[in-house]
PDB file of C-alpha atoms in Angstrom:
ATOM      1  CA  GLN A   1      61.947 -30.695  58.999  1.00 76.00           C
ATOM      2  CA  SER A   2      60.941 -29.422  56.331  1.00 84.00           C
ATOM      3  CA  VAL A   3      62.215 -25.191  55.468  1.00 86.00           C
ATOM      4  CA  LEU A   4      58.824 -24.644  53.830  1.00 93.00           C
ATOM      5  CA  THR A   5      55.671 -25.543  55.459  1.00 95.00           C
ATOM      6  CA  GLN A   6      52.800 -27.651  53.878  1.00 97.00           C
ATOM      7  CA  PRO A   7      49.988 -29.353  54.883  1.00 97.00           C
ATOM      8  CA  PRO A   8      50.742 -33.025  55.269  1.00 96.00           C
ATOM      9  CA  SER A   9      47.144 -33.833  53.165  1.00 97.00           C
ATOM     10  CA  VAL A  10      44.639 -32.871  51.068  1.00 98.00           C
ATOM     11  CA  SER A  11      41.311 -34.373  49.890  1.00 97.00           C
ATOM     12  CA  GLY A  12      38.894 -33.757  47.446  1.00 97.00           C
ATOM     13  CA  ALA A  13      36.444 -35.447  45.344  1.00 97.00           C
ATOM     14  CA  PRO A  14      36.385 -35.365  41.372  1.00 97.00           C
ATOM     15  CA  GLY A  15      35.851 -32.038  39.780  1.00 97.00           C
ATOM     16  CA  GLN A  16      36.024 -30.083  43.224  1.00 97.00           C
ATOM     17  CA  ARG A  17      39.137 -27.198  43.359  1.00 98.00           C
ATOM     18  CA  VAL A  18      41.855 -27.884  46.538  1.00 98.00           C
ATOM     19  CA  THR A  19      44.634 -25.538  47.267  1.00 98.00           C
ATOM     20  CA  ILE A  20      48.109 -26.457  48.536  1.00 98.00           C
ATOM     21  CA  SER A  21      50.194 -23.543  50.728  1.00 97.00           C
ATOM     22  CA  CYS A  22      53.737 -23.306  51.189  1.00 97.00           C
ATOM     23  CA  THR A  23      55.030 -21.355  54.166  1.00 95.00           C
ATOM     24  CA  GLY A  24      57.752 -19.674  53.992  1.00 91.00           C
ATOM     25  CA  SER A  25      60.023 -16.787  55.363  1.00 84.00           C
ATOM     26  CA  SER A  26      62.088 -13.922  55.257  1.00 80.00           C
ATOM     27  CA  SER A  27      64.947 -15.962  53.802  1.00 84.00           C
ATOM     28  CA  HIS A  28      63.420 -17.871  50.691  1.00 87.00           C
ATOM     29  CA  ILE A  29      59.699 -16.800  49.617  1.00 88.00           C
ATOM     30  CA  GLY A  30      59.928 -13.698  51.714  1.00 83.00           C
ATOM     31  CA  ALA A  31      62.935 -12.656  50.264  1.00 85.00           C
ATOM     32  CA  ASN A  32      61.379 -12.292  46.733  1.00 88.00           C
ATOM     33  CA  PHE A  33      62.778 -16.420  45.667  1.00 93.00           C
ATOM     34  CA  ASP A  34      60.331 -18.064  43.600  1.00 95.00           C
ATOM     35  CA  VAL A  35      58.666 -20.419  43.869  1.00 96.00           C
ATOM     36  CA  HIS A  36      57.948 -23.928  41.785  1.00 98.00           C
ATOM     37  CA  TRP A  37      56.293 -26.641  42.244  1.00 98.00           C
ATOM     38  CA  TYR A  38      56.209 -30.497  41.772  1.00 98.00           C
ATOM     39  CA  GLN A  39      54.396 -33.732  41.405  1.00 97.00           C
ATOM     40  CA  LEU A  40      55.242 -36.727  42.083  1.00 96.00           C
ATOM     41  CA  LEU A  41      53.555 -40.293  41.111  1.00 93.00           C
ATOM     42  CA  PRO A  42      53.789 -43.020  42.532  1.00 87.00           C
ATOM     43  CA  GLY A  43      57.251 -44.800  41.327  1.00 86.00           C
ATOM     44  CA  ALA A  44      58.011 -41.740  38.727  1.00 90.00           C
ATOM     45  CA  ALA A  45      60.320 -38.803  39.223  1.00 90.00           C
ATOM     46  CA  PRO A  46      59.276 -35.769  39.957  1.00 93.00           C
ATOM     47  CA  LYS A  47      57.496 -33.475  37.486  1.00 95.00           C
ATOM     48  CA  VAL A  48      58.187 -29.773  37.837  1.00 97.00           C
ATOM     49  CA  LEU A  49      53.710 -28.773  37.152  1.00 97.00           C
ATOM     50  CA  ILE A  50      54.163 -24.567  38.252  1.00 98.00           C
ATOM     51  CA  TYR A  51      58.121 -22.537  37.992  1.00 97.00           C
ATOM     52  CA  ALA A  52      58.601 -19.329  38.389  1.00 96.00           C
ATOM     53  CA  ASN A  53      55.418 -19.390  40.925  1.00 96.00           C
ATOM     54  CA  SER A  54      52.613 -18.954  38.516  1.00 97.00           C
ATOM     55  CA  ASN A  55      54.198 -20.105  35.297  1.00 97.00           C
ATOM     56  CA  ARG A  56      53.006 -23.538  33.606  1.00 97.00           C
ATOM     57  CA  PRO A  57      55.269 -25.756  30.948  1.00 95.00           C
ATOM     58  CA  SER A  58      54.037 -26.948  28.179  1.00 94.00           C
ATOM     59  CA  GLY A  59      52.370 -29.744  28.550  1.00 94.00           C
ATOM     60  CA  VAL A  60      50.868 -29.240  32.161  1.00 96.00           C
ATOM     61  CA  PRO A  61      47.114 -28.803  32.213  1.00 96.00           C
ATOM     62  CA  ASP A  62      45.799 -24.904  32.611  1.00 96.00           C
ATOM     63  CA  ARG A  63      43.906 -27.137  36.414  1.00 97.00           C
ATOM     64  CA  PHE A  64      47.108 -26.246  37.893  1.00 98.00           C
ATOM     65  CA  SER A  65      47.944 -22.793  38.720  1.00 98.00           C
ATOM     66  CA  GLY A  66      50.141 -21.143  41.158  1.00 97.00           C
ATOM     67  CA  SER A  67      50.424 -17.915  42.898  1.00 97.00           C
ATOM     68  CA  LYS A  68      52.802 -16.213  45.643  1.00 96.00           C
ATOM     69  CA  SER A  69      52.218 -13.367  48.091  1.00 93.00           C
ATOM     70  CA  GLY A  70      54.810 -12.412  50.728  1.00 91.00           C
ATOM     71  CA  THR A  71      55.953 -15.308  52.758  1.00 93.00           C
ATOM     72  CA  SER A  72      53.956 -17.983  51.564  1.00 95.00           C
ATOM     73  CA  ALA A  73      52.530 -19.890  47.910  1.00 97.00           C
ATOM     74  CA  SER A  74      49.684 -21.833  46.512  1.00 98.00           C
ATOM     75  CA  LEU A  75      49.070 -24.501  44.501  1.00 98.00           C
ATOM     76  CA  ALA A  76      45.719 -24.376  42.964  1.00 98.00           C
ATOM     77  CA  ILE A  77      43.896 -27.848  41.060  1.00 98.00           C
ATOM     78  CA  SER A  78      40.617 -27.354  39.528  1.00 97.00           C
ATOM     79  CA  GLY A  79      38.945 -29.765  37.869  1.00 97.00           C
ATOM     80  CA  LEU A  80      40.181 -32.552  39.890  1.00 97.00           C
ATOM     81  CA  GLN A  81      40.824 -35.719  38.433  1.00 97.00           C
ATOM     82  CA  ALA A  82      41.928 -39.402  39.994  1.00 96.00           C
ATOM     83  CA  GLU A  83      44.938 -39.254  37.960  1.00 95.00           C
ATOM     84  CA  ASP A  84      46.163 -36.137  39.716  1.00 96.00           C
ATOM     85  CA  GLU A  85      46.532 -38.208  43.061  1.00 96.00           C
ATOM     86  CA  ALA A  86      50.133 -37.028  43.946  1.00 96.00           C
ATOM     87  CA  ASP A  87      52.383 -36.242  46.281  1.00 97.00           C
ATOM     88  CA  TYR A  88      53.128 -32.662  45.724  1.00 98.00           C
ATOM     89  CA  TYR A  89      56.104 -30.019  46.506  1.00 98.00           C
ATOM     90  CA  CYS A  90      56.961 -26.814  46.570  1.00 97.00           C
ATOM     91  CA  GLN A  91      60.885 -25.227  46.202  1.00 97.00           C
ATOM     92  CA  SER A  92      62.202 -22.553  46.907  1.00 97.00           C
ATOM     93  CA  TYR A  93      65.658 -20.978  47.348  1.00 95.00           C
ATOM     94  CA  ASP A  94      66.783 -19.964  50.970  1.00 93.00           C
ATOM     95  CA  SER A  95      69.894 -17.203  50.530  1.00 91.00           C
ATOM     96  CA  SER A  96      70.477 -17.692  54.358  1.00 91.00           C
ATOM     97  CA  LEU A  97      71.554 -21.788  54.166  1.00 91.00           C
ATOM     98  CA  SER A  98      73.184 -21.274  50.481  1.00 93.00           C
ATOM     99  CA  ASP A  99      69.861 -24.455  49.589  1.00 95.00           C
ATOM    100  CA  TRP A 100      67.889 -25.146  47.433  1.00 96.00           C
ATOM    101  CA  VAL A 101      65.127 -26.583  49.402  1.00 96.00           C
ATOM    102  CA  PHE A 102      61.631 -27.674  49.132  1.00 96.00           C
ATOM    103  CA  GLY A 103      58.438 -27.933  51.524  1.00 96.00           C
ATOM    104  CA  GLY A 104      58.270 -31.574  53.427  1.00 95.00           C
ATOM    105  CA  GLY A 105      55.254 -32.613  50.571  1.00 96.00           C
ATOM    106  CA  THR A 106      51.482 -33.204  50.796  1.00 97.00           C
ATOM    107  CA  LYS A 107      49.691 -36.454  49.799  1.00 97.00           C
ATOM    108  CA  LEU A 108      46.678 -35.328  47.515  1.00 97.00           C
ATOM    109  CA  THR A 109      43.715 -38.037  47.929  1.00 97.00           C
ATOM    110  CA  VAL A 110      41.131 -37.904  45.022  1.00 96.00           C
ATOM    111  CA  LEU A 111      37.721 -38.919  47.028  1.00 94.00           C
TER     112      LEU A 111
ATOM    113  CA  GLN B  12      63.774 -34.214  24.534  1.00 86.00           C
ATOM    114  CA  VAL B  13      66.310 -33.945  27.210  1.00 92.00           C
ATOM    115  CA  GLN B  14      66.676 -36.923  28.549  1.00 94.00           C
ATOM    116  CA  LEU B  15      69.018 -38.538  32.488  1.00 97.00           C
ATOM    117  CA  VAL B  16      69.657 -41.270  32.992  1.00 97.00           C
ATOM    118  CA  GLN B  17      70.795 -43.127  35.917  1.00 98.00           C
ATOM    119  CA  SER B  18      72.790 -45.914  37.420  1.00 97.00           C
ATOM    120  CA  GLY B  19      70.892 -49.270  39.047  1.00 97.00           C
ATOM    121  CA  ALA B  20      69.820 -49.820  42.715  1.00 98.00           C
ATOM    122  CA  GLU B  21      72.361 -50.369  45.268  1.00 98.00           C
ATOM    123  CA  VAL B  22      72.832 -51.569  48.804  1.00 98.00           C
ATOM    124  CA  LYS B  23      75.406 -50.908  51.056  1.00 98.00           C
ATOM    125  CA  THR B  24      76.623 -50.762  54.406  1.00 98.00           C
ATOM    126  CA  PRO B  25      77.323 -48.898  57.068  1.00 98.00           C
ATOM    127  CA  GLY B  26      80.758 -47.258  56.722  1.00 97.00           C
ATOM    128  CA  ALA B  27      80.893 -47.777  53.230  1.00 98.00           C
ATOM    129  CA  SER B  28      81.461 -45.146  50.108  1.00 98.00           C
ATOM    130  CA  LEU B  29      78.654 -44.555  47.380  1.00 98.00           C
ATOM    131  CA  LYS B  30      78.728 -43.962  43.444  1.00 98.00           C
ATOM    132  CA  VAL B  31      75.486 -42.994  41.586  1.00 98.00           C
ATOM    133  CA  SER B  32      75.940 -41.369  37.863  1.00 98.00           C
ATOM    134  CA  CYS B  33      73.511 -39.966  35.948  1.00 98.00           C
ATOM    135  CA  ARG B  34      74.451 -39.559  32.341  1.00 98.00           C
ATOM    136  CA  ALA B  35      73.093 -36.909  29.639  1.00 97.00           C
ATOM    137  CA  SER B  36      72.094 -37.094  26.417  1.00 92.00           C
ATOM    138  CA  ALA B  37      69.929 -35.364  23.455  1.00 91.00           C
ATOM    139  CA  TYR B  38      71.041 -31.961  24.636  1.00 91.00           C
ATOM    140  CA  THR B  39      74.388 -29.887  24.888  1.00 92.00           C
ATOM    141  CA  PHE B  40      76.226 -31.347  28.146  1.00 92.00           C
ATOM    142  CA  THR B  41      77.332 -28.312  29.420  1.00 91.00           C
ATOM    143  CA  ASN B  42      74.272 -25.615  28.583  1.00 94.00           C
ATOM    144  CA  TYR B  43      72.518 -27.002  32.014  1.00 96.00           C
ATOM    145  CA  TYR B  44      73.820 -27.172  35.793  1.00 97.00           C
ATOM    146  CA  ILE B  45      72.920 -30.932  37.734  1.00 98.00           C
ATOM    147  CA  HIS B  46      71.679 -31.173  40.629  1.00 98.00           C
ATOM    148  CA  TRP B  47      70.964 -34.297  43.043  1.00 98.00           C
ATOM    149  CA  VAL B  48      68.128 -34.655  44.846  1.00 98.00           C
ATOM    150  CA  ARG B  49      67.036 -37.505  48.015  1.00 97.00           C
ATOM    151  CA  GLN B  50      63.852 -38.760  49.087  1.00 96.00           C
ATOM    152  CA  ALA B  51      63.941 -40.885  52.324  1.00 95.00           C
ATOM    153  CA  PRO B  52      61.045 -43.242  52.322  1.00 94.00           C
ATOM    154  CA  GLY B  53      58.397 -41.927  54.032  1.00 91.00           C
ATOM    155  CA  GLN B  54      60.179 -38.132  53.749  1.00 93.00           C
ATOM    156  CA  GLY B  55      60.047 -35.497  51.504  1.00 93.00           C
ATOM    157  CA  LEU B  56      62.614 -33.734  48.616  1.00 95.00           C
ATOM    158  CA  GLU B  57      66.423 -33.091  50.036  1.00 96.00           C
ATOM    159  CA  TRP B  58      68.932 -31.276  47.437  1.00 97.00           C
ATOM    160  CA  MET B  59      72.223 -32.079  48.437  1.00 98.00           C
ATOM    161  CA  GLY B  60      74.443 -30.140  45.845  1.00 97.00           C
ATOM    162  CA  ILE B  61      75.168 -28.697  42.218  1.00 97.00           C
ATOM    163  CA  ILE B  62      78.074 -29.315  39.769  1.00 97.00           C
ATOM    164  CA  ASN B  63      78.931 -26.830  36.637  1.00 97.00           C
ATOM    165  CA  PRO B  64      79.445 -29.510  34.146  1.00 95.00           C
ATOM    166  CA  ARG B  65      81.181 -26.892  31.886  1.00 94.00           C
ATOM    167  CA  GLY B  66      83.607 -26.630  33.929  1.00 92.00           C
ATOM    168  CA  GLY B  67      83.092 -28.785  37.331  1.00 95.00           C
ATOM    169  CA  ALA B  68      82.680 -26.010  40.268  1.00 96.00           C
ATOM    170  CA  THR B  69      80.561 -27.098  42.934  1.00 97.00           C
ATOM    171  CA  SER B  70      78.648 -26.032  45.471  1.00 96.00           C
ATOM    172  CA  TYR B  71      77.495 -28.296  48.561  1.00 97.00           C
ATOM    173  CA  THR B  72      75.072 -28.799  51.187  1.00 96.00           C
ATOM    174  CA  HIS B  73      76.389 -27.930  55.045  1.00 93.00           C
ATOM    175  CA  ARG B  74      74.020 -31.162  56.128  1.00 92.00           C
ATOM    176  CA  LEU B  75      76.200 -33.407  54.834  1.00 94.00           C
ATOM    177  CA  HIS B  76      78.796 -32.600  56.520  1.00 87.00           C
ATOM    178  CA  GLY B  77      81.836 -33.218  53.792  1.00 90.00           C
ATOM    179  CA  ARG B  78      80.444 -36.462  53.240  1.00 96.00           C
ATOM    180  CA  VAL B  79      79.587 -35.497  49.756  1.00 98.00           C
ATOM    181  CA  ALA B  80      81.224 -34.697  46.400  1.00 98.00           C
ATOM    182  CA  MET B  81      80.539 -34.622  42.877  1.00 98.00           C
ATOM    183  CA  THR B  82      82.127 -34.489  39.372  1.00 98.00           C
ATOM    184  CA  ARG B  83      81.838 -35.234  35.970  1.00 97.00           C
ATOM    185  CA  ASP B  84      83.055 -37.016  32.848  1.00 97.00           C
ATOM    186  CA  THR B  85      82.523 -34.329  29.833  1.00 96.00           C
ATOM    187  CA  SER B  86      83.663 -37.467  27.568  1.00 96.00           C
ATOM    188  CA  THR B  87      81.058 -39.475  28.811  1.00 96.00           C
ATOM    189  CA  ASN B  88      78.271 -36.768  29.470  1.00 97.00           C
ATOM    190  CA  THR B  89      78.190 -38.305  32.816  1.00 98.00           C
ATOM    191  CA  VAL B  90      77.667 -36.609  36.629  1.00 98.00           C
ATOM    192  CA  TYR B  91      78.686 -38.684  39.501  1.00 98.00           C
ATOM    193  CA  LEU B  92      77.499 -38.595  43.048  1.00 98.00           C
ATOM    194  CA  LEU B  93      79.261 -39.428  46.050  1.00 98.00           C
ATOM    195  CA  LEU B  94      79.293 -39.328  49.204  1.00 98.00           C
ATOM    196  CA  SER B  95      80.891 -41.753  52.075  1.00 97.00           C
ATOM    197  CA  SER B  96      80.307 -42.857  55.392  1.00 97.00           C
ATOM    198  CA  LEU B  97      77.105 -43.894  55.050  1.00 98.00           C
ATOM    199  CA  ARG B  98      74.811 -44.731  57.462  1.00 97.00           C
ATOM    200  CA  SER B  99      70.717 -46.427  57.475  1.00 97.00           C
ATOM    201  CA  GLU B 100      69.785 -42.250  57.609  1.00 96.00           C
ATOM    202  CA  ASP B 101      71.015 -42.821  53.919  1.00 98.00           C
ATOM    203  CA  THR B 102      68.634 -44.838  52.859  1.00 98.00           C
ATOM    204  CA  ALA B 103      66.629 -43.232  49.772  1.00 97.00           C
ATOM    205  CA  VAL B 104      66.009 -42.688  46.310  1.00 97.00           C
ATOM    206  CA  PHE B 105      68.396 -40.528  44.269  1.00 98.00           C
ATOM    207  CA  TYR B 106      67.736 -38.279  41.518  1.00 98.00           C
ATOM    208  CA  CYS B 107      69.661 -36.775  39.682  1.00 98.00           C
ATOM    209  CA  ALA B 108      68.215 -32.652  37.957  1.00 98.00           C
ATOM    210  CA  THR B 109      68.651 -29.970  35.428  1.00 97.00           C
ATOM    211  CA  SER B 110      68.503 -26.095  36.232  1.00 96.00           C
ATOM    212  CA  TYR B 111      69.515 -23.362  33.854  1.00 93.00           C
ATOM    213  CA  ASP B 112      71.316 -21.805  36.197  1.00 91.00           C
ATOM    214  CA  SER B 113      72.998 -21.467  38.906  1.00 90.00           C
ATOM    215  CA  SER B 114      70.242 -18.440  40.500  1.00 91.00           C
ATOM    216  CA  GLY B 115      68.217 -19.033  43.558  1.00 86.00           C
ATOM    217  CA  TYR B 116      65.364 -17.985  41.054  1.00 90.00           C
ATOM    218  CA  THR B 117      66.262 -21.817  38.560  1.00 94.00           C
ATOM    219  CA  HIS B 118      63.644 -24.578  38.918  1.00 96.00           C
ATOM    220  CA  PHE B 119      64.553 -28.409  38.211  1.00 97.00           C
ATOM    221  CA  ASP B 120      63.539 -29.202  34.806  1.00 94.00           C
ATOM    222  CA  HIS B 121      63.966 -32.469  34.014  1.00 96.00           C
ATOM    223  CA  TRP B 122      65.058 -35.485  36.268  1.00 97.00           C
ATOM    224  CA  GLY B 123      67.039 -38.550  36.024  1.00 97.00           C
ATOM    225  CA  GLN B 124      64.438 -42.009  36.473  1.00 96.00           C
ATOM    226  CA  GLY B 125      66.205 -41.954  39.962  1.00 97.00           C
ATOM    227  CA  THR B 126      68.410 -44.843  42.049  1.00 98.00           C
ATOM    228  CA  PRO B 127      67.437 -46.272  44.664  1.00 97.00           C
ATOM    229  CA  VAL B 128      70.383 -46.983  47.510  1.00 98.00           C
ATOM    230  CA  THR B 129      69.665 -49.083  50.736  1.00 98.00           C
ATOM    231  CA  VAL B 130      71.938 -48.866  53.892  1.00 98.00           C
ATOM    232  CA  SER B 131      71.948 -52.096  56.025  1.00 96.00           C
ATOM    233  CA  SER B 132      73.814 -54.260  58.138  1.00 94.00           C
TER     234      SER B 132
END
């Protein structure tokens, strides 16, 4: 049971825009801790896509964007490409557990 | 370019202990904290703990009930994960990852390639 809640799966056609939600509570996202997003491609290590809610590391296309409001955050992917098919995880910090925490992951399928 | 190279796959029997290494290169070893994160088959990512390579201070998730420890060797720029009393539920891919600081605002910016561990009788 993951601390942060994500939809198990989302899908979209090439070129479309999808969003992945990440819902938390007052002990993490709502406590103003940042939300970060990672992409896991099959057989590869996780890669940070968005850090501190809405910032992209160099090399990450601007098709990826993040936002946060209240106790939730979202990752948006526009102009979907086949190579975006992967698992996506949100991450924050839980002050009641003193743990860094992840969402359960969302599998993105490009139709 | 920061690199984290982990030790190879392991197969363990229930009750045994595990030691996984993570060797850092291309940066000053003591400048980044190192975390361990695991992913069980079909499951999400799970944070296990953090070590400060500078002084060796650690913090672990309570969910592992004292079975986990992390150490570092500054002469070889290597961090070790130790997990004892292994059970089948510990079967997972284990990753080391760096963070710039140890605050709750930090993220994991560089990752090792992962070490698959199977616990089976």
